[in-house]
Tab-separated table of C-alpha atoms in Angstrom:
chain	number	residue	atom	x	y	z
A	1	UNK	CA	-32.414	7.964	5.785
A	2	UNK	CA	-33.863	6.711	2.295
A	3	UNK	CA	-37.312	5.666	2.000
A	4	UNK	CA	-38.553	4.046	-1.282
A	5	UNK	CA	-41.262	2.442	-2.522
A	6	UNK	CA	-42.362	-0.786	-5.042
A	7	UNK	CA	-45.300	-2.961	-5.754
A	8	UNK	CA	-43.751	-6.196	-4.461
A	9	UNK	CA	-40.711	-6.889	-2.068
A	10	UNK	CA	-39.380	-10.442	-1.814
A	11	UNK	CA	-37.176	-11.397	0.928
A	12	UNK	CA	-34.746	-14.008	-0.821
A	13	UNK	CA	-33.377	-13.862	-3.883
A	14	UNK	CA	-32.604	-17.744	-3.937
A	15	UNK	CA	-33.494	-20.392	-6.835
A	16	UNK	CA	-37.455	-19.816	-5.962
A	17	UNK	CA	-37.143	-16.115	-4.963
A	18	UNK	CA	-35.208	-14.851	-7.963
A	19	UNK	CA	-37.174	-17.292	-10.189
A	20	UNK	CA	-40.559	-15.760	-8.508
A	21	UNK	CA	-39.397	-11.956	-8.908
A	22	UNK	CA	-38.448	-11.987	-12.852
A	23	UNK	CA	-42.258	-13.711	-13.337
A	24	UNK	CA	-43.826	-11.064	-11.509
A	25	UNK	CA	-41.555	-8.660	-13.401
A	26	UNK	CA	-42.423	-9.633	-16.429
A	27	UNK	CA	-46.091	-9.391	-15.749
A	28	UNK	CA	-45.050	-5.394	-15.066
A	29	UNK	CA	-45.151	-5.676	-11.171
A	30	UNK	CA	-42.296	-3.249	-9.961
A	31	UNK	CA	-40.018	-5.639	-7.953
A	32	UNK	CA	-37.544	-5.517	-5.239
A	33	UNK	CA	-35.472	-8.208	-4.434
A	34	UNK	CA	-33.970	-8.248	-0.792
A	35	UNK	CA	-30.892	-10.370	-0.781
A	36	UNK	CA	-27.865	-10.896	1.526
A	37	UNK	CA	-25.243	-10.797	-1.257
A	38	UNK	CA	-25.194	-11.575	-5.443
A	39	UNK	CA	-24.514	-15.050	-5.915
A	40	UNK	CA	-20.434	-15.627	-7.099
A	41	UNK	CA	-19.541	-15.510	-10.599
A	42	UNK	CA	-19.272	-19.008	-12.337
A	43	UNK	CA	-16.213	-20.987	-13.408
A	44	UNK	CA	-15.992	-23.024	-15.209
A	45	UNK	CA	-12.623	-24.782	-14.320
A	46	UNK	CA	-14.387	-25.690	-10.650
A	47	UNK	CA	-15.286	-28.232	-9.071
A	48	UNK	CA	-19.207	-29.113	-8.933
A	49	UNK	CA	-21.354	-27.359	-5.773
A	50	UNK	CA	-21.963	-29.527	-3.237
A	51	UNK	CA	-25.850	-28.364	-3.060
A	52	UNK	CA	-27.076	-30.255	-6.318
A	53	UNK	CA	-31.279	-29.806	-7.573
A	54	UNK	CA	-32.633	-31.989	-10.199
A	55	UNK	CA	-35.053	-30.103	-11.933
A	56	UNK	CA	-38.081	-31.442	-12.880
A	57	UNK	CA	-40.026	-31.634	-16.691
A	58	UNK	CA	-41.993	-28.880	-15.466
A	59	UNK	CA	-40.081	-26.438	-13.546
A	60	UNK	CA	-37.543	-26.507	-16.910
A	61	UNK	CA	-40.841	-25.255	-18.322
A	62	UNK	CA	-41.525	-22.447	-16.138
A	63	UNK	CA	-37.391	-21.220	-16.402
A	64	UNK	CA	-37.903	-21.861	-20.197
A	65	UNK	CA	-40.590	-19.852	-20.118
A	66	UNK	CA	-39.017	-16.630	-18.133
A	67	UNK	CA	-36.376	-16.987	-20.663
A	68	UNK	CA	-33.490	-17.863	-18.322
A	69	UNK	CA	-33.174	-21.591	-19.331
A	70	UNK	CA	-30.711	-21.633	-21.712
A	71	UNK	CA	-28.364	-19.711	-20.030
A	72	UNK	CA	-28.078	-23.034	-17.791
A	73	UNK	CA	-26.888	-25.308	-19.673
A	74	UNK	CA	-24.653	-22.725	-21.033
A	75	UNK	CA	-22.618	-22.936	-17.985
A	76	UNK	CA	-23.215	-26.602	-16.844
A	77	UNK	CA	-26.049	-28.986	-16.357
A	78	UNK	CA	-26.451	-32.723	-16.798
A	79	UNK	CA	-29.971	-34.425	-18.240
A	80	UNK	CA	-31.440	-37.661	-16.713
A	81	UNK	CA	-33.535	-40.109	-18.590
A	82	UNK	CA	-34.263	-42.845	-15.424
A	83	UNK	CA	-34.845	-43.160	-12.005
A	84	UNK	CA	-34.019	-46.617	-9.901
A	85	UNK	CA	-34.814	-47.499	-6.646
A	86	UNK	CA	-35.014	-50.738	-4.637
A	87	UNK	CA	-33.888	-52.848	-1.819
A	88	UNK	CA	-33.689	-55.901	-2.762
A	89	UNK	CA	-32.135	-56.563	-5.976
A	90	UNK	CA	-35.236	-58.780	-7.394
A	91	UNK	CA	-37.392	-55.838	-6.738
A	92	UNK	CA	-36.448	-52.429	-9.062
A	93	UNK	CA	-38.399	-50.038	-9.995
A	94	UNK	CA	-37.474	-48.001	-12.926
A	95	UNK	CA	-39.035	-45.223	-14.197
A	96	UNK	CA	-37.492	-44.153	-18.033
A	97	UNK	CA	-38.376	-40.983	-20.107
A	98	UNK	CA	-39.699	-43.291	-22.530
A	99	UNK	CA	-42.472	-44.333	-20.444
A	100	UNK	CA	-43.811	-40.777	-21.304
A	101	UNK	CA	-42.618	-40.440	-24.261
A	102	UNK	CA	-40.268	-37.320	-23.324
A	103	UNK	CA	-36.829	-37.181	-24.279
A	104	UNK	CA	-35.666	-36.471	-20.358
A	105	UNK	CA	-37.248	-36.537	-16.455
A	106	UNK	CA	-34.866	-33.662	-15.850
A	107	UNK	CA	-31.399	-32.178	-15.100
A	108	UNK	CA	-29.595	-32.298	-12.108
A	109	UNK	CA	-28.491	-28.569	-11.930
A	110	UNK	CA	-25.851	-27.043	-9.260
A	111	UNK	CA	-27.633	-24.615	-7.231
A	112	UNK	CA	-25.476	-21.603	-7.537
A	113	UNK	CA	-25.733	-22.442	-11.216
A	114	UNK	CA	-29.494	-21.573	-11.430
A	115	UNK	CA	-29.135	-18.535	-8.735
A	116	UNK	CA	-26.471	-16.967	-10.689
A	117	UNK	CA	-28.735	-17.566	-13.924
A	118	UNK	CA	-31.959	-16.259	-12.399
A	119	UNK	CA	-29.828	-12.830	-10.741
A	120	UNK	CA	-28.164	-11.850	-14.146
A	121	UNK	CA	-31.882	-11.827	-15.525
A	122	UNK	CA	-32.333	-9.708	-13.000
A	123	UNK	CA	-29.654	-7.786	-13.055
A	124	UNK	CA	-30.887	-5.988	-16.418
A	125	UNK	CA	-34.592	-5.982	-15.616
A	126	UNK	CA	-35.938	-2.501	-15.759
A	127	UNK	CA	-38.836	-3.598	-13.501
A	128	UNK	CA	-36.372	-5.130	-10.818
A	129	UNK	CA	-34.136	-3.281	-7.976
A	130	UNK	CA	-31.938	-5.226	-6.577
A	131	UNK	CA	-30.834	-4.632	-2.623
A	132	UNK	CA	-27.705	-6.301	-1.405
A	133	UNK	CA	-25.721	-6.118	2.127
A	134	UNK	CA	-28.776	-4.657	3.948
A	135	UNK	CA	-30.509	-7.098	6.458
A	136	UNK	CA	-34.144	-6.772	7.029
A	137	UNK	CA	-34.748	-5.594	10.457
A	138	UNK	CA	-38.497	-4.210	10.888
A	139	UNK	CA	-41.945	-5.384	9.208
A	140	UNK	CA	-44.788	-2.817	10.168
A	141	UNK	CA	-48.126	-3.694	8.735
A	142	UNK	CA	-49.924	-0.188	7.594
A	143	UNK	CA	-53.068	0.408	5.237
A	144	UNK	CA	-51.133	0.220	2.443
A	145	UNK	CA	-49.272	-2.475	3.126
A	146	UNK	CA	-45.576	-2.799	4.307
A	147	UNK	CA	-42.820	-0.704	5.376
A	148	UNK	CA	-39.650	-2.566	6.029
A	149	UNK	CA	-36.976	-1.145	8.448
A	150	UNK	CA	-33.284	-2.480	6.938
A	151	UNK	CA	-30.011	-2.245	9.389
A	152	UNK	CA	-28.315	0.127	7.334
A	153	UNK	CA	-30.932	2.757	8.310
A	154	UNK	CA	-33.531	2.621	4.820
A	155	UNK	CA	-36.698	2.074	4.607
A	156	UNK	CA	-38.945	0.587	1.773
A	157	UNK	CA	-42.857	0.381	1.520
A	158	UNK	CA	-44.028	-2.335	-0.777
A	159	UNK	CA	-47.844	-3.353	-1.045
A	160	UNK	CA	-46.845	-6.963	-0.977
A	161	UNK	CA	-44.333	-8.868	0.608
A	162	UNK	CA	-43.120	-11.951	-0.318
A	163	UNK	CA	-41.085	-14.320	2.249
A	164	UNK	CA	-38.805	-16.721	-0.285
A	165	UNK	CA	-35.938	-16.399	2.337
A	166	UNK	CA	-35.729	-20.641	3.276
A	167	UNK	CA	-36.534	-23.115	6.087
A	168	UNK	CA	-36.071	-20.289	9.325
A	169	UNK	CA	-37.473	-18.163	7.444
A	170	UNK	CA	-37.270	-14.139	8.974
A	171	UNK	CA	-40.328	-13.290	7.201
A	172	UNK	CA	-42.615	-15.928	8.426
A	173	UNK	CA	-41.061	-15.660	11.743
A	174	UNK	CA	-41.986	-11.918	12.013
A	175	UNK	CA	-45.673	-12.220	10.557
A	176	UNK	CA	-45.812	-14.467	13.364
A	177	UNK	CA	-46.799	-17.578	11.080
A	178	UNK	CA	-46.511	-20.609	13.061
A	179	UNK	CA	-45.637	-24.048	11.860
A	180	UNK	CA	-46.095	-27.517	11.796
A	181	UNK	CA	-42.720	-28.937	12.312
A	182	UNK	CA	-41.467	-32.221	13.334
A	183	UNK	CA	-37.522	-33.508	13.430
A	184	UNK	CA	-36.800	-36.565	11.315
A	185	UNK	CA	-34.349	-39.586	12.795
A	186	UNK	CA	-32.345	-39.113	10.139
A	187	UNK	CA	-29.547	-36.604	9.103
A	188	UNK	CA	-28.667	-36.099	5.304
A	189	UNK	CA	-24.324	-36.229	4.268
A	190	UNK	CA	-24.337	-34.789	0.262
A	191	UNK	CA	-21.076	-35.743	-1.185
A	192	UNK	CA	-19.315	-34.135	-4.141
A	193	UNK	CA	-16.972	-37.290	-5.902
A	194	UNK	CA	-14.991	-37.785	-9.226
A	195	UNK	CA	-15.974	-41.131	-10.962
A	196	UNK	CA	-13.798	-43.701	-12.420
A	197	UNK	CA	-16.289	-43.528	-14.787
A	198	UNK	CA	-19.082	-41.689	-17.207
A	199	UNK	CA	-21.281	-41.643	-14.200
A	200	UNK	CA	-24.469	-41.939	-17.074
A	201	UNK	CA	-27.826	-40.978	-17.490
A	202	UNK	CA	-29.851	-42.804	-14.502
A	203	UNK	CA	-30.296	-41.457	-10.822
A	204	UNK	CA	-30.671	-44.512	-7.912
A	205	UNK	CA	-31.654	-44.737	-4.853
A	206	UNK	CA	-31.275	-48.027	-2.672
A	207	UNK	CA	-32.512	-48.429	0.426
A	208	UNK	CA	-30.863	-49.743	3.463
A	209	UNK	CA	-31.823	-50.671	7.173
A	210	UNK	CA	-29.709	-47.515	8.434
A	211	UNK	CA	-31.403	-45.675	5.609
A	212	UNK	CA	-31.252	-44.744	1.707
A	213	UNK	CA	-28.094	-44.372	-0.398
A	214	UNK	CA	-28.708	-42.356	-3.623
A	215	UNK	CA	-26.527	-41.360	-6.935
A	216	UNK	CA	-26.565	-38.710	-8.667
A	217	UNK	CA	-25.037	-38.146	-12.034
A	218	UNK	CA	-23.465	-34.863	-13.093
A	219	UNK	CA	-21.287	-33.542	-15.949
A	220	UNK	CA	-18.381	-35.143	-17.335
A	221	UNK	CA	-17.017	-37.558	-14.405
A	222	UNK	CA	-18.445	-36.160	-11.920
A	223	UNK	CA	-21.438	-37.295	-9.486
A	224	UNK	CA	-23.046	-36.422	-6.066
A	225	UNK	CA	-23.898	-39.191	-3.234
A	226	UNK	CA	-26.366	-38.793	-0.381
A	227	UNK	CA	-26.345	-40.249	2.469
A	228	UNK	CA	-29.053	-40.802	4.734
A	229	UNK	CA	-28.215	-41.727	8.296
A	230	UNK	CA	-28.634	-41.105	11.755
A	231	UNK	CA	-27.664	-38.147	13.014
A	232	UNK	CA	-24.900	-39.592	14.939
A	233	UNK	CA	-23.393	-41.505	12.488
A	234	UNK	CA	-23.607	-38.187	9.910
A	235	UNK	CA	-21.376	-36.389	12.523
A	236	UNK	CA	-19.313	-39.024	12.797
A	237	UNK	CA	-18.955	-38.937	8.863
A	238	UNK	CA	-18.086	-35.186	8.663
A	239	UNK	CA	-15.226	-36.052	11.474
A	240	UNK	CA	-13.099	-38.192	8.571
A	241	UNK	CA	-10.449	-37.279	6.545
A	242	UNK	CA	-11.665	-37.419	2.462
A	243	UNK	CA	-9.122	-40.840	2.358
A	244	UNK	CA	-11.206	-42.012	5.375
A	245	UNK	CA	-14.905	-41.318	3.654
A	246	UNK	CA	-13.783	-43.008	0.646
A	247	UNK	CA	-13.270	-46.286	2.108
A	248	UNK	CA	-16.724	-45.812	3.993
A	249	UNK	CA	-18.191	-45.470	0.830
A	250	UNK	CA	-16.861	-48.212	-0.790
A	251	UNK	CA	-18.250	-50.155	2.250
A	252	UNK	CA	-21.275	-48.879	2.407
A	253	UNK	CA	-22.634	-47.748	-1.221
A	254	UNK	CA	-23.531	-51.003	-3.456
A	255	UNK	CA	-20.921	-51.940	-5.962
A	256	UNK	CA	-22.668	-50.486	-9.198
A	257	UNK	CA	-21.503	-47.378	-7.222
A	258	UNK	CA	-17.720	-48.224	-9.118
A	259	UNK	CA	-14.603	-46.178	-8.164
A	260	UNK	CA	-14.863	-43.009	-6.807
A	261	UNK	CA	-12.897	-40.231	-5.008
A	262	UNK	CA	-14.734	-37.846	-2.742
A	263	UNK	CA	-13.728	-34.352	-3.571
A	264	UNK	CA	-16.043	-32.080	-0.775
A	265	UNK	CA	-18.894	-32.674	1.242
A	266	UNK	CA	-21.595	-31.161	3.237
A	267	UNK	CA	-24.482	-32.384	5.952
A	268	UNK	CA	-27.768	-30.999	7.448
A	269	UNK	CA	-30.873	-32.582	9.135
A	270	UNK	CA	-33.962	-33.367	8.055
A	271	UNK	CA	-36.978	-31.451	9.339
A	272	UNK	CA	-40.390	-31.378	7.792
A	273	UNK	CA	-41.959	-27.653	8.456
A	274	UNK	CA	-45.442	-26.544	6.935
A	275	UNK	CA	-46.611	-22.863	7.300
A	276	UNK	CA	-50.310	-23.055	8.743
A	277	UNK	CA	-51.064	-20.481	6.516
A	278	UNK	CA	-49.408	-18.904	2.690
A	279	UNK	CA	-50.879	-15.889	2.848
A	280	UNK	CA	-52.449	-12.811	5.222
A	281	UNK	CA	-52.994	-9.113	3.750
A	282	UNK	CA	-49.897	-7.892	1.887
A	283	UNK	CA	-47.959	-10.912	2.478
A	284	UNK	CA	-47.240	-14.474	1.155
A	285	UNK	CA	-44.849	-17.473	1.645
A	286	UNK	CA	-43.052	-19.285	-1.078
A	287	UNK	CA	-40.851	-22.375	-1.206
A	288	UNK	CA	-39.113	-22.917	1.691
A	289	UNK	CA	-40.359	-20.509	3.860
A	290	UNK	CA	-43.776	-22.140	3.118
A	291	UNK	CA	-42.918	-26.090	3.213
A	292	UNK	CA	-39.548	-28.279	3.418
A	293	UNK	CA	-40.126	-31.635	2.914
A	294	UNK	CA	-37.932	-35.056	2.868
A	295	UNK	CA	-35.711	-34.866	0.103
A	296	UNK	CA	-36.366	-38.499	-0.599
A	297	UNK	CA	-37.515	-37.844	-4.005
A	298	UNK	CA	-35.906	-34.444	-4.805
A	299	UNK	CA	-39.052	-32.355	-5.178
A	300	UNK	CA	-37.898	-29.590	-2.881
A	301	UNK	CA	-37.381	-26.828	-5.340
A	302	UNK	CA	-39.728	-28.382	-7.861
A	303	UNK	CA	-42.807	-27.470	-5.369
A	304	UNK	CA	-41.201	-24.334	-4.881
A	305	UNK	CA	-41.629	-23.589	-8.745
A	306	UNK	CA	-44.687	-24.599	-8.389
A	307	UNK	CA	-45.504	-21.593	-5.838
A	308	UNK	CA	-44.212	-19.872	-8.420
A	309	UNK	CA	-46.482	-20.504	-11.180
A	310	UNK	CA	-49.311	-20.023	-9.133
A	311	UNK	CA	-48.536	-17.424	-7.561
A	312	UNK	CA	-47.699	-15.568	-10.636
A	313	UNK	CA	-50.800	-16.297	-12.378
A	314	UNK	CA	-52.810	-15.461	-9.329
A	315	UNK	CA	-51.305	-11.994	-8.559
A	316	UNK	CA	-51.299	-11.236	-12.765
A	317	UNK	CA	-54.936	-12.326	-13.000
A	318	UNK	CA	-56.385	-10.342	-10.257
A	319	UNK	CA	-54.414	-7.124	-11.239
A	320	UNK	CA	-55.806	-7.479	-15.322
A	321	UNK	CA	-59.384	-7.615	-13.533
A	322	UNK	CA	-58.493	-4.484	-11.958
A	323	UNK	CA	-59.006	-6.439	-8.200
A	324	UNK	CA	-57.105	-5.192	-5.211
A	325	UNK	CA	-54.051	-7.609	-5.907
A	326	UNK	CA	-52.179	-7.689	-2.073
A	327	UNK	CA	-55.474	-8.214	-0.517
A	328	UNK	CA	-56.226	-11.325	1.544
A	329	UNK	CA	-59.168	-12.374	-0.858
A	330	UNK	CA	-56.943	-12.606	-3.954
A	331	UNK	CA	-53.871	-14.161	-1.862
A	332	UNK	CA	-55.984	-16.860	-0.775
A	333	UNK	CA	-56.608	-18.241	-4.127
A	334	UNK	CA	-52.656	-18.801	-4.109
A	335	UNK	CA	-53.029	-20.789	-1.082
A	336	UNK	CA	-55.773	-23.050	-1.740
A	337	UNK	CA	-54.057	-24.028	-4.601
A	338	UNK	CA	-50.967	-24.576	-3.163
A	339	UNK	CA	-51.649	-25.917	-0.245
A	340	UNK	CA	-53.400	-29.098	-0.827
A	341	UNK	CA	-50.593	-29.883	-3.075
A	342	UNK	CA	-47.572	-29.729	-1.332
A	343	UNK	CA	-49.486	-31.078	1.833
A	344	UNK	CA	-50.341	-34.334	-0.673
A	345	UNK	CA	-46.669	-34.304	-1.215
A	346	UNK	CA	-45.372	-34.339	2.343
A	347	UNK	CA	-47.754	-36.614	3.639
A	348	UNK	CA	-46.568	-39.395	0.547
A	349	UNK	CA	-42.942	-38.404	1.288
A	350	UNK	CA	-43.451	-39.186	4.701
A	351	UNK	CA	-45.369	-42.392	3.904
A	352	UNK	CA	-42.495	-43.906	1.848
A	353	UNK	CA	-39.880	-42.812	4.152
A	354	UNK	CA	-42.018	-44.664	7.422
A	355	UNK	CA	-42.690	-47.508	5.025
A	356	UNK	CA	-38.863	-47.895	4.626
A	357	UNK	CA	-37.507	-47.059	8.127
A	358	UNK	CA	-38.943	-50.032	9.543
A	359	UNK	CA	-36.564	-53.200	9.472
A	360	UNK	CA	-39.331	-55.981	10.320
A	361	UNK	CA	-39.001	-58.815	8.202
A	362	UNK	CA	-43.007	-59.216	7.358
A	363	UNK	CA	-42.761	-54.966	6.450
A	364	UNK	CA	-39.637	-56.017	4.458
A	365	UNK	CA	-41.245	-58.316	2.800
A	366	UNK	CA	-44.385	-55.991	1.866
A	367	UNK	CA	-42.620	-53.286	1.076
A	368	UNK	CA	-40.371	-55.168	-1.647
A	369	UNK	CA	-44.041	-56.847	-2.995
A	370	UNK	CA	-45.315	-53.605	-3.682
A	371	UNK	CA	-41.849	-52.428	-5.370
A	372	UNK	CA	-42.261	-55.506	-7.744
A	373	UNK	CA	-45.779	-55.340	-8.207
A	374	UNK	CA	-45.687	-50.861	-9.019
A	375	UNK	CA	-42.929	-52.134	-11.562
A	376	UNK	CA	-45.739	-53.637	-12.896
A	377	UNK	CA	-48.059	-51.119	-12.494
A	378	UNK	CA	-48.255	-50.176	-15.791
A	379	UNK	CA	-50.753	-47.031	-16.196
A	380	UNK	CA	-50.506	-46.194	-12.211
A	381	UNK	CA	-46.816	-45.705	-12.502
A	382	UNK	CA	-46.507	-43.874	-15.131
A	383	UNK	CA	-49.388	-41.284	-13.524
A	384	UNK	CA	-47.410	-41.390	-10.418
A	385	UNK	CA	-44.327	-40.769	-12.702
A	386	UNK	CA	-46.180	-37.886	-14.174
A	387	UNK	CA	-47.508	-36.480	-10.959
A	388	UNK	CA	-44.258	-36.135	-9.283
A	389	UNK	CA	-42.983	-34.600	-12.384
A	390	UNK	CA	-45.752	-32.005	-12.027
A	391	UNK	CA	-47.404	-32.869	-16.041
């Protein structure tokens, strides 16, 4: 049996886990990164991932900054400059790049894109170990923090582990964290198609009394559609040929949409989760594990990146002051300043979505007042635009 031993494990070597390991890496943490397998190699010659991110102003900042950025667009990405959204046609909102004098509000990036990325920065990390096809089994809490029990018979003690391992996370789970969790009506269809067309620079969202339908442009001709529905009707959706799904598109997406052929597709609910706590001694939650909120207006992985800077800069702060890092005292800074946050977030996802789930015709009519009228909004839209942009 091997035992070994680092400064930090993380559990989840995902967009936010691999993202938050080569930070705390860099900052000369000694890192392990507990994954299930490396993500595939890229090729070029495929066909976009199903599981698209658009990256916000900010979190290109924090990737710039760990130096992985450019490796990106290297292998594919595709900027956007404006967001739309509406439901009635006299009542857009557009938010431009302009507005903030920036030259874009993002990228949509494919997810195994900015894995493989953040891994091969690993990969030749002196500070990093990587551990691969070895499932996490145990989590004993000692006085020096963690030893973790793996089902190929190892063992590894780490003063501070991080759970980045998603939405169930087995981290979380086994701290015995509980949760605030609640089931949305809704179920969520992403679909992969080739356009007719340059699909452009602008993402849309329109909203509809069974629920939003939302574009989003990638490289060359290619663009992803979600598709928010009931769960019923999702299922009923993932039943049809790709022939079949085509024509309910064209039914069912407004006709700016143009020609398009789905290629792939994929479907999961919606669930809201918050952690009711980040943090106790020698352990923290990031990203997913941590939060999952409505992906309404994409800021899933973008609040995840945000754990990341904090958490970073908290851990990195408290070590240069020579503080006991892993202790509760210094982990709770992390999670007030999380917290609030992505709480704030939620809570005005949540808002939006009730606000638009609601077919009454005086609602209706409210709803598409305030659309015109935060068109209008001037200074208060563009602080919302910069907010959700996290400037």
């Amino acid at each position: 049996m091997s035992n070994h031993s680092t400064d930090i494990a993380i559990v989840g070597g995902g967009m936010v886990g691999g993202a938050l390991a080569l930070g705390l890496a860099q900052q000369g943490f000694k890192v392990t990164v507990i994954e299930h397998a490396a993500p595939p190699l890229f090729d070029a010659a495929s066909q976009p991932d199903v599981r698209i991110s658009a990256i916000s102003a900010s979190s290109v900042a924090l990737l710039r900054g760990l130096g992985v950025w450019e490796t990106i667009p290297a292998m594919r990405t595709h900027r956007y400059r404006q967001l739309e959204t509406w439901e009635w046609e006299n009542a857009h909102v557009v938010f431009n790049a302009s507005e903030l004098k920036l030259p874009e509000l993002g990228y949509m990036v494919e997810n195994n894109v900015l894995q493989l990325a953040l891994w091969r920065a690993l990969e030749t990390h002196e500070k990093v170990n990587l551990r691969v096809q070895a499932s996490l089994e145990t989590m004993l809490h000692g006085v020096n923090g963690y030893s973790l029990g793996f089902t190929d018979g190892s063992e590894l003690n780490a003063k501070l582990v991080i759970g980045a391992d998603g939405a169930n996370s087995q981290v979380r789970q086994m701290a015995g964290i509980g949760v605030h969790a609640w089931q949305y009506p809704q179920s969520c269809m992403l679909i992969t198609v080739e356009c007719e067309n340059e699909p452009g620079d602008s993402t849309w969202q329109q909203f509809t009394p069974d629920g939003p339908r939302a574009f989003l442009p990638l490289y060359d001709n290619w663009a992803s559609l979600v598709w928010y529905d009931t769960p019923a009707r999702i299922r009923q959706l993932q039943a049809l040929m790709l022939e079949q799904l085509e024509r309910e598109i064209v039914r069912t997406f407004p006709a700016r949409l143009g020609n398009v052929k789905p290629v792939a597709a994929g479907a999961f609910p919606l669930t809201r989760r918050h952690a009711l706590r980040y943090v106790q001694p020698g352990l923290a939650l990031v990203g997913d594990a941590a939060h999952t909120i409505h992906p309404l207006a994409g800021q899933g992985v973008n609040l995840g990146y945000r754990d990341v800077d904090a958490l970073v800069d908290v851990l990195a702060n408290a070590r240069s002051h020579g503080e006991e890092w892993a202790s509760l005292s210094v982990l709770k800074r992390y999670q007030t300043r999380r917290m609030a946050d992505n709480y704030v977030m939620q809570s005005g996802m949540d808002l939006f979505y009730a606000s638009f789930s609601n077919d009454l015709a005086p609602l209706r009519m409210l709803r598409n007042i305030g659309l015109m009228a935060a068109e209008r909004a001037g200074v208060l839209k563009r602080q919302a635009l910069k907010y959700a942009l996290g400037l």
